[in-house]
Structure formats: structure tokens, C-alpha cells
N, CA and C of each residue as an Amber inpcrd file, in Angstrom:
protein
   420
-113.7420000  77.9540000-153.8740000-112.3320000  77.9930000-153.5120000
-111.5980000  78.8820000-154.5110000-110.8050000  79.7820000-154.0150000
-110.0380000  80.6650000-154.8850000-108.5740000  80.2500000-154.8620000
-107.8160000  80.7600000-155.8050000-106.3850000  80.4370000-155.8710000
-106.0760000  79.6450000-157.1220000-104.8030000  79.4780000-157.3640000
-104.3470000  78.7810000-158.5590000-104.4620000  77.2780000-158.3780000
-104.8450000  76.6170000-159.4490000-104.9200000  75.1650000-159.4520000
-103.5110000  74.6010000-159.6490000-103.1330000  73.6280000-158.8310000
-101.8320000  72.9930000-158.9580000-101.9270000  71.9460000-160.0530000
-101.1050000  72.1010000-161.0990000-101.1600000  71.1960000-162.2350000
-100.2780000  69.9670000-162.0620000 -99.1950000  70.0900000-161.3350000
 -98.3190000  68.9430000-161.1100000 -97.4900000  69.1740000-159.8530000
 -97.0380000  68.0790000-159.2810000 -96.1590000  68.1850000-158.1210000
 -94.7170000  68.2220000-158.6090000 -93.8070000  68.1740000-157.6940000
 -92.3900000  68.1800000-158.0520000 -91.8820000  66.7600000-158.2600000
 -92.5700000  65.9880000-159.0870000 -92.2470000  64.5820000-159.3170000
 -90.8460000  64.3810000-159.8850000 -90.2920000  65.3770000-160.5740000
 -89.0020000  65.2480000-161.2660000 -87.8030000  65.4390000-160.3550000
 -88.0340000  65.7840000-159.0900000 -86.9400000  66.0390000-158.1590000
 -86.4260000  64.7500000-157.5400000 -85.1800000  64.7560000-157.1470000
 -84.6020000  63.6320000-156.4230000 -83.9890000  62.5850000-157.3300000
 -83.3820000  61.6020000-156.7000000 -82.7340000  60.5230000-157.4210000
 -81.3750000  60.2160000-156.8230000 -80.7190000  59.1960000-157.3640000
 -79.3940000  58.8290000-156.8490000 -78.3440000  59.8900000-157.2010000
 -77.1420000  59.7420000-156.6440000 -76.0650000  60.7230000-156.8480000
 -75.6530000  60.8700000-158.3020000 -75.8010000  59.8310000-159.0970000
 -75.3890000  59.8820000-160.4950000 -76.5020000  60.3840000-161.4130000
 -77.5730000  60.9180000-160.8340000 -78.6800000  61.5290000-161.5830000
 -78.7260000  63.0010000-161.1860000 -78.2570000  63.8600000-162.0780000
 -78.0920000  65.2770000-161.7540000 -78.9100000  66.1450000-162.7020000
 -79.1510000  67.3720000-162.2550000 -79.8540000  68.3450000-163.0890000
 -79.1280000  69.6800000-163.0140000 -78.4340000  70.0620000-164.0980000
 -77.7250000  71.3420000-164.0810000 -78.7030000  72.5080000-164.0380000
 -78.3030000  73.5670000-163.3390000 -79.1680000  74.7380000-163.2010000
 -79.0060000  75.7210000-164.3490000 -77.8650000  75.6590000-165.0410000
 -77.6000000  76.6400000-166.0850000 -77.1450000  75.9450000-167.3590000
 -77.1690000  76.7040000-168.4450000 -76.6580000  76.1730000-169.7060000
 -75.1600000  75.9150000-169.6060000 -74.4610000  76.7450000-168.8640000
 -73.0310000  76.5290000-168.6440000 -72.7890000  75.1800000-167.9710000
 -73.6410000  74.8500000-166.9980000 -73.5420000  73.5520000-166.3340000
 -73.7850000  72.3960000-167.2850000 -74.7050000  72.5880000-168.2220000
 -74.9680000  71.5590000-169.2300000 -73.7220000  71.3500000-170.0850000
 -73.1050000  72.4440000-170.5310000 -71.9100000  72.3350000-171.3670000
 -70.7550000  71.6880000-170.6140000 -70.6390000  71.9640000-169.3170000
 -69.5970000  71.3190000-168.5230000 -69.8070000  69.8110000-168.4660000
 -71.0770000  69.3990000-168.3540000 -71.3630000  67.9660000-168.3360000
 -71.1380000  67.3350000-169.7050000 -71.4750000  68.0550000-170.7690000
 -71.1740000  67.5560000-172.1110000 -69.6750000  67.3900000-172.2960000
 -68.9140000  68.3660000-171.8190000 -67.4580000  68.2790000-171.9120000
 -66.9410000  67.0880000-171.1190000 -67.5990000  66.7580000-170.0230000
 -67.1510000  65.6230000-169.2080000 -67.3000000  64.2970000-169.9530000
 -68.1870000  64.2400000-170.9420000 -68.3430000  63.0150000-171.7260000
 -67.0800000  62.7280000-172.5260000 -66.3490000  63.7630000-172.9010000
 -65.1210000  63.5940000-173.6820000 -63.8690000  63.7650000-172.8340000
 -64.0390000  64.0170000-171.5520000 -62.9120000  64.2780000-170.6640000
 -62.1900000  62.9780000-170.3280000 -60.9110000  62.9870000-170.4890000
 -60.1150000  61.7990000-170.1780000 -59.4180000  61.9360000-168.8280000
 -59.7910000  62.9220000-168.0460000 -59.1390000  63.1790000-166.7670000
 -59.6230000  62.2580000-165.6660000 -58.9600000  62.3160000-164.5220000
 -59.2770000  61.4180000-163.4120000 -60.6520000  61.6490000-162.8080000
 -61.2290000  62.8540000-162.9260000 -62.5380000  63.1070000-162.3220000
 -63.6440000  62.3060000-162.9940000 -63.5740000  62.1220000-164.3070000
 -64.6710000  61.5050000-165.0320000 -64.3790000  60.0880000-165.5100000
 -63.1090000  59.6920000-165.4840000 -62.7130000  58.3300000-165.8070000
 -63.5060000  57.7270000-166.9620000 -63.5720000  58.4400000-168.0650000
 -64.1730000  57.9230000-169.3000000 -65.6030000  57.4600000-169.0790000
 -66.4050000  58.3070000-168.5380000 -67.7590000  57.9710000-168.1120000
 -68.7750000  58.1310000-169.2360000 -69.6630000  57.1520000-169.3710000
 -70.7980000  57.2460000-170.2650000 -71.7950000  58.2290000-169.6610000
 -72.3520000  59.1170000-170.4830000 -73.2930000  60.1280000-170.0000000
 -74.6050000  59.9830000-170.7680000 -75.7300000  59.9660000-170.0380000
 -77.0540000  59.8760000-170.6410000 -77.8420000  61.1140000-170.2590000
 -78.2620000  61.8800000-171.2680000 -79.1280000  63.0330000-171.0440000
 -80.5770000  62.5990000-171.2030000 -81.4250000  63.0510000-170.2820000
 -82.8680000  62.8630000-170.4210000 -83.5110000  64.2440000-170.4900000
 -84.1640000  64.5230000-171.6000000 -84.8820000  65.7820000-171.7750000
 -86.3290000  65.5460000-171.3450000 -86.8290000  66.4040000-170.4520000
 -88.1770000  66.2430000-169.8990000 -88.8110000  67.6130000-169.6940000
 -90.0930000  67.6070000-169.3810000 -90.8050000  68.8170000-168.9610000
 -91.7440000  68.4430000-167.8190000 -91.9020000  69.3190000-166.8280000
 -92.7690000  69.0150000-165.6940000 -94.2210000  68.7240000-166.0910000
 -94.6980000  69.2870000-167.1850000 -96.0800000  69.1050000-167.6300000
 -96.2620000  67.8600000-168.4980000 -95.1810000  67.1900000-168.8610000
 -95.2230000  66.0450000-169.7870000 -95.6590000  64.7720000-169.0530000
 -96.8120000  64.2450000-169.4340000 -97.3350000  63.0410000-168.7710000
 -96.4520000  61.8200000-169.0300000 -95.9100000  61.6940000-170.2470000
 -95.0020000  60.5900000-170.5570000 -93.7420000  60.6500000-169.7170000
 -93.2280000  61.8700000-169.5260000 -92.0320000  62.0650000-168.7000000
 -92.3150000  61.6510000-167.2560000 -93.4660000  62.0670000-166.7660000
 -93.8420000  61.7590000-165.3790000 -94.0080000  60.2620000-165.1740000
 -94.6310000  59.5810000-166.1340000 -94.8890000  58.1490000-165.9580000
 -93.6120000  57.3170000-166.0320000 -92.6310000  57.7470000-166.8380000
 -91.4130000  56.9510000-166.9540000 -90.3490000  57.3040000-165.9250000
 -90.4750000  58.4460000-165.2470000 -89.4100000  58.9020000-164.3680000
 -89.0620000  57.9250000-163.2310000 -90.0200000  57.2810000-162.5650000
 -89.6160000  56.3120000-161.5290000 -88.7420000  55.1860000-162.0930000
 -89.0440000  54.7120000-163.2850000 -88.2210000  53.6720000-163.9210000
 -86.8460000  54.2290000-164.2950000 -86.8230000  55.4780000-164.7700000
 -85.5650000  56.1150000-165.1360000 -84.6640000  56.2290000-163.9010000
 -85.2280000  56.6510000-162.7680000 -84.4560000  56.7300000-161.5210000
 -83.9280000  55.3550000-161.1230000 -84.7590000  54.3450000-161.2830000
 -84.3530000  52.9820000-160.9380000 -83.1800000  52.5290000-161.8290000
 -83.2560000  52.8300000-163.1020000 -82.1720000  52.4790000-164.0220000
 -80.8950000  53.2190000-163.6370000 -81.0080000  54.4830000-163.2380000
 -79.8410000  55.2340000-162.7830000 -79.2320000  54.5880000-161.5430000
 -80.0690000  54.1580000-160.6170000 -79.5760000  53.4880000-159.4100000
 -78.8420000  52.1990000-159.7560000 -79.3060000  51.4870000-160.7800000
 -78.7140000  50.2090000-161.1790000 -77.4400000  50.3800000-162.0090000
 -77.1460000  51.6070000-162.4250000 -75.9770000  51.8930000-163.2680000
 -75.1610000  53.0360000-162.6640000 -74.5400000  52.8080000-161.5080000
 -73.8440000  53.8970000-160.8080000 -72.6260000  54.4490000-161.5490000
 -72.0930000  53.7180000-162.5180000 -70.9310000  54.2030000-163.2630000
 -71.3060000  55.0720000-164.4430000 -72.5990000  55.2280000-164.6850000
 -73.0940000  56.0730000-165.7680000 -73.6240000  57.3570000-165.1470000
 -73.3430000  58.4870000-165.7780000 -73.8700000  59.7700000-165.3170000
 -75.1600000  60.0630000-166.0820000 -76.2560000  60.2500000-165.3600000
 -77.5490000  60.5830000-165.9450000 -77.8260000  62.0620000-165.6730000
 -78.1710000  62.7950000-166.7150000 -78.3720000  64.2380000-166.6100000
 -79.7850000  64.5760000-167.0600000 -80.5680000  65.1970000-166.1590000
 -81.9220000  65.6340000-166.4950000 -81.8600000  67.0580000-167.0390000
 -82.4960000  67.2730000-168.1950000 -82.5430000  68.6080000-168.7940000
 -84.0060000  69.0340000-168.9000000 -84.3700000  70.0710000-168.1640000
 -85.7380000  70.5820000-168.1710000 -85.9640000  71.3920000-169.4510000
 -86.8730000  70.9170000-170.2900000 -87.1610000  71.5460000-171.5770000
 -87.6210000  72.9880000-171.4100000 -88.4340000  73.2510000-170.4030000
 -88.9430000  74.6100000-170.1810000 -87.8380000  75.5690000-169.7440000
 -86.9760000  75.1200000-168.8660000 -85.8980000  75.9530000-168.3520000
 -84.8060000  76.1850000-169.3940000 -84.5300000  75.1750000-170.1930000
 -83.4210000  75.2220000-171.1570000 -83.9340000  75.0550000-172.5910000
 -84.9940000  75.7650000-172.9090000 -85.6640000  75.6270000-174.1980000
 -84.7330000  75.8830000-175.3890000 -83.9520000  76.9340000-175.3420000
 -83.0450000  77.2640000-176.4560000 -82.0130000  76.1610000-176.6570000
 -81.4240000  75.6920000-175.5760000 -80.4560000  74.6000000-175.6590000
 -81.1070000  73.3530000-176.2490000 -82.3070000  73.0250000-175.7850000
 -83.0080000  71.8320000-176.2790000 -83.2650000  71.9280000-177.7770000
 -83.6570000  73.0840000-178.2440000 -83.8910000  73.2720000-179.6750000
 -82.5900000  73.0930000-180.4610000 -81.4900000  73.6230000-179.9310000
 -80.1870000  73.4510000-180.6020000 -79.7810000  71.9780000-180.6560000
 -80.1970000  71.2270000-179.6630000 -79.8780000  69.7990000-179.6300000
 -80.8470000  68.9600000-180.4700000 -81.8630000  69.6160000-181.0490000
 -82.8060000  68.9070000-181.9150000 -83.9240000  68.2000000-181.1850000
 -84.1940000  68.6020000-179.9650000 -85.2620000  67.9740000-179.1880000
 -86.6060000  68.4250000-179.7520000 -87.3770000  67.4590000-180.2420000
 -88.6870000  67.7860000-180.8020000 -89.8110000  67.0100000-180.1410000
 -89.4660000  66.0500000-179.3010000 -90.4580000  65.2690000-178.5710000
 -89.9050000  64.8710000-177.2240000 -90.7870000  64.6800000-176.2660000
 -90.3960000  64.3340000-174.8960000 -91.1180000  63.0760000-174.4490000
 -90.4990000  62.3250000-173.5580000 -89.1220000  62.3920000-173.0900000
 -88.1520000  61.8660000-174.1620000 -86.9710000  62.4260000-174.1750000
 -85.9410000  62.0510000-175.1350000 -84.6590000  61.7580000-174.3750000
 -83.9470000  60.7000000-174.7650000 -82.6450000  60.4120000-174.1670000
 -81.5720000  60.5040000-175.2420000 -80.3980000  60.9730000-174.8280000
 -79.2130000  61.0270000-175.6960000 -78.0480000  60.4370000-174.9250000
 -77.2830000  59.5940000-175.6080000 -76.0890000  58.9770000-175.0400000
 -74.8550000  59.6980000-175.5730000 -73.9270000  60.0010000-174.6740000
 -72.6510000  60.6050000-175.0260000 -71.5590000  59.7020000-174.4750000
 -70.5570000  59.3980000-175.3230000 -69.5130000  58.4710000-174.9130000
 -68.1480000  58.9940000-175.3180000 -67.3750000  59.4380000-174.3330000
 -66.0070000  59.8640000-174.5800000 -65.8760000  60.8500000-175.7220000
 -64.7910000  60.7180000-176.4500000 -64.5100000  61.6220000-177.5580000
 -65.4760000  61.4390000-178.7210000 -66.2150000  60.3350000-178.7510000
 -67.1780000  60.0860000-179.8260000 -68.3450000  61.0650000-179.7760000
 -68.6010000  61.6730000-178.6180000 -69.7290000  62.6030000-178.4790000
 -71.0500000  61.8540000-178.4530000 -72.0670000  62.4370000-179.1050000
 -73.3920000  61.8190000-179.1060000 -73.3610000  60.5640000-179.9630000
 -73.7690000  59.4450000-179.3750000 -73.7420000  58.1720000-180.0930000
 -75.1320000  57.5870000-180.3170000 -76.1430000  58.1170000-179.6480000
 -77.5020000  57.5840000-179.8010000 -78.4940000  58.5790000-179.2290000
 -79.6930000  58.6070000-179.8130000 -80.7900000  59.4190000-179.2800000
 -82.1050000  58.7850000-179.6990000 -83.0640000  58.7420000-178.7760000
 -84.3940000  58.2440000-179.1100000 -85.4080000  58.7220000-178.0790000
 -86.6700000  58.8390000-178.5180000 -87.7480000  59.1530000-177.5850000
 -87.9310000  57.9560000-176.6760000 -88.0750000  58.2160000-175.3890000
 -88.0430000  57.1340000-174.4090000 -89.2050000  57.2420000-173.4370000
 -90.3830000  56.8430000-173.8930000 -91.5210000  56.8120000-172.9740000
 -91.4840000  55.5040000-172.1810000 -92.4810000  55.2710000-171.3790000
 -92.5060000  54.1090000-170.4880000 -92.3730000  52.7950000-171.2580000
 -92.9440000  52.7310000-172.4600000 -92.8860000  51.4850000-173.2380000
 -91.4900000  51.2060000-173.8070000 -90.5850000  52.1720000-173.7300000
 -89.2350000  51.9830000-174.2820000 -88.1580000  51.8430000-173.2080000
 -88.5480000  51.5460000-171.9840000 -87.5690000  51.3680000-170.9190000
 -86.6620000  50.1720000-171.2070000 -87.1980000  49.1180000-171.8310000
 -86.3490000  47.9630000-172.1560000 -85.3060000  48.3500000-173.2030000
 -85.6660000  49.2180000-174.1530000 -84.7030000  49.7040000-175.1380000
 -83.6150000  50.5310000-174.4450000 -83.9970000  51.3440000-173.4830000
 -83.0200000  52.1200000-172.7280000 -82.0390000  51.1880000-172.0260000
 -82.5540000  50.1330000-171.3990000 -81.6740000  49.1670000-170.7170000
 -80.7280000  48.4910000-171.7080000 -81.2600000  48.0830000-172.8710000
 -80.4300000  47.4380000-173.8990000 -79.3210000  48.3740000-174.3780000
 -79.6690000  49.6240000-174.6460000 -78.6810000  50.5940000-175.1260000
 -77.6350000  50.8890000-174.0510000 -78.0600000  50.9570000-172.7950000
 -77.1040000  51.1600000-171.6980000 -76.1070000  50.0130000-171.6460000
 -76.6160000  48.8030000-171.7450000 -75.7420000  47.6300000-171.7100000
 -74.7770000  47.6640000-172.8930000 -75.2980000  47.9380000-174.0770000
 -74.4760000  47.9740000-175.2820000 -73.3960000  49.0490000-175.1950000
 -73.7920000  50.2770000-174.8760000 -72.8200000  51.3690000-174.8490000
 -71.8540000  51.2650000-173.6780000 -72.2890000  50.6660000-172.5780000
 -71.3660000  50.4510000-171.4620000 -70.2900000  49.4620000-171.8750000
 -70.6850000  48.3660000-172.5160000 -69.6980000  47.3900000-172.9860000
 -68.7940000  47.9930000-174.0600000 -69.3880000  48.6930000-175.0170000
 -68.6180000  49.3410000-176.0810000 -67.6610000  50.3750000-175.4970000
 -68.1740000  51.1370000-174.5480000 -67.3800000  52.1860000-173.8920000
 -66.1680000  51.5590000-173.1930000 -66.3930000  50.4720000-172.4760000
 -65.3030000  49.8190000-171.7500000 -64.2680000  49.2260000-172.7020000
 -64.7440000  48.5790000-173.7640000 -63.7920000  47.9190000-174.6640000
 -63.0960000  48.9060000-175.5840000 -63.7590000  50.0180000-175.9050000
 -63.1700000  50.9800000-176.8280000 -62.2260000  51.9440000-176.1390000
 -62.5600000  52.3680000-174.9260000 -61.8210000  53.4500000-174.3010000
 -60.8720000  53.0170000-173.1890000 -60.9270000  51.7900000-172.7500000
 -60.0190000  51.3530000-171.6760000 -58.9060000  50.5000000-172.2140000
């Protein structure tokens, strides 16, 4: 058989409406700005960035759980950042391991970051609960 071997499928595609993937670095910056935006469009929304790569086995294994968590938290904006597509941006953000999550909350900016493989999904849930409560009590 000739032809290229397929290394992975498009497992990273799809998800609920609050799980987005910007196509450009400009789009990433607009979403970062939305974390501090006090306007009616974003209503003081907590934003969670997930840095991933299509070839990353840890990213692939945790992604179904990540999508499920996004579905369970419709008031939080989840942003997928492809490490390969946005390599320079990821390096500027200090991404050195995948998958990595970063929390952004209002004017406070980045409030938390940690590597988040499948074994750390409970930590992700705990941090979401904590920052959602903190976000509501601090900014409303």
C-alpha cells in the first residue's frame, strides 16, 4: 500500500458553543481582552485556555472529559489553542508542556495555570468551581 500514513484523526474538533478555537493570533488576543472586558457582550466571564497539539496523546485522552466539563459550565468560555498553529504565542505564554490550562478572570488576568492530563480532571473541576465562585463574589 502506498501513500501517507494517517497519524491522528481530527479528534480535537467540535464541542459546545462555549468551547472555541481562534484561527489567528489576533483572535487569541481578542479573547484574552474579553477576560478583562466589563462590557455587556462578555458579562465578566471566566475564560479557560487549553493548550494542546493534535499529536499529543495526553491531549487526545483528556479532550472528551474537557468537552464534558465545558458543557457542564456554560457560563465559562473555554478556548482551545493549537500549539503547532500558534507556536510563537504559546512560547510567549510560557507553555512548556501539554496539555496545559490557564484561567483568566476579569481585570485580574491570568490567575492560574497547570498541566492538565486525564489524571488532573478533578483538579480542573475544583479550580473551575473555586474561580467561578471567586469571580462571582469579586466582580459582581
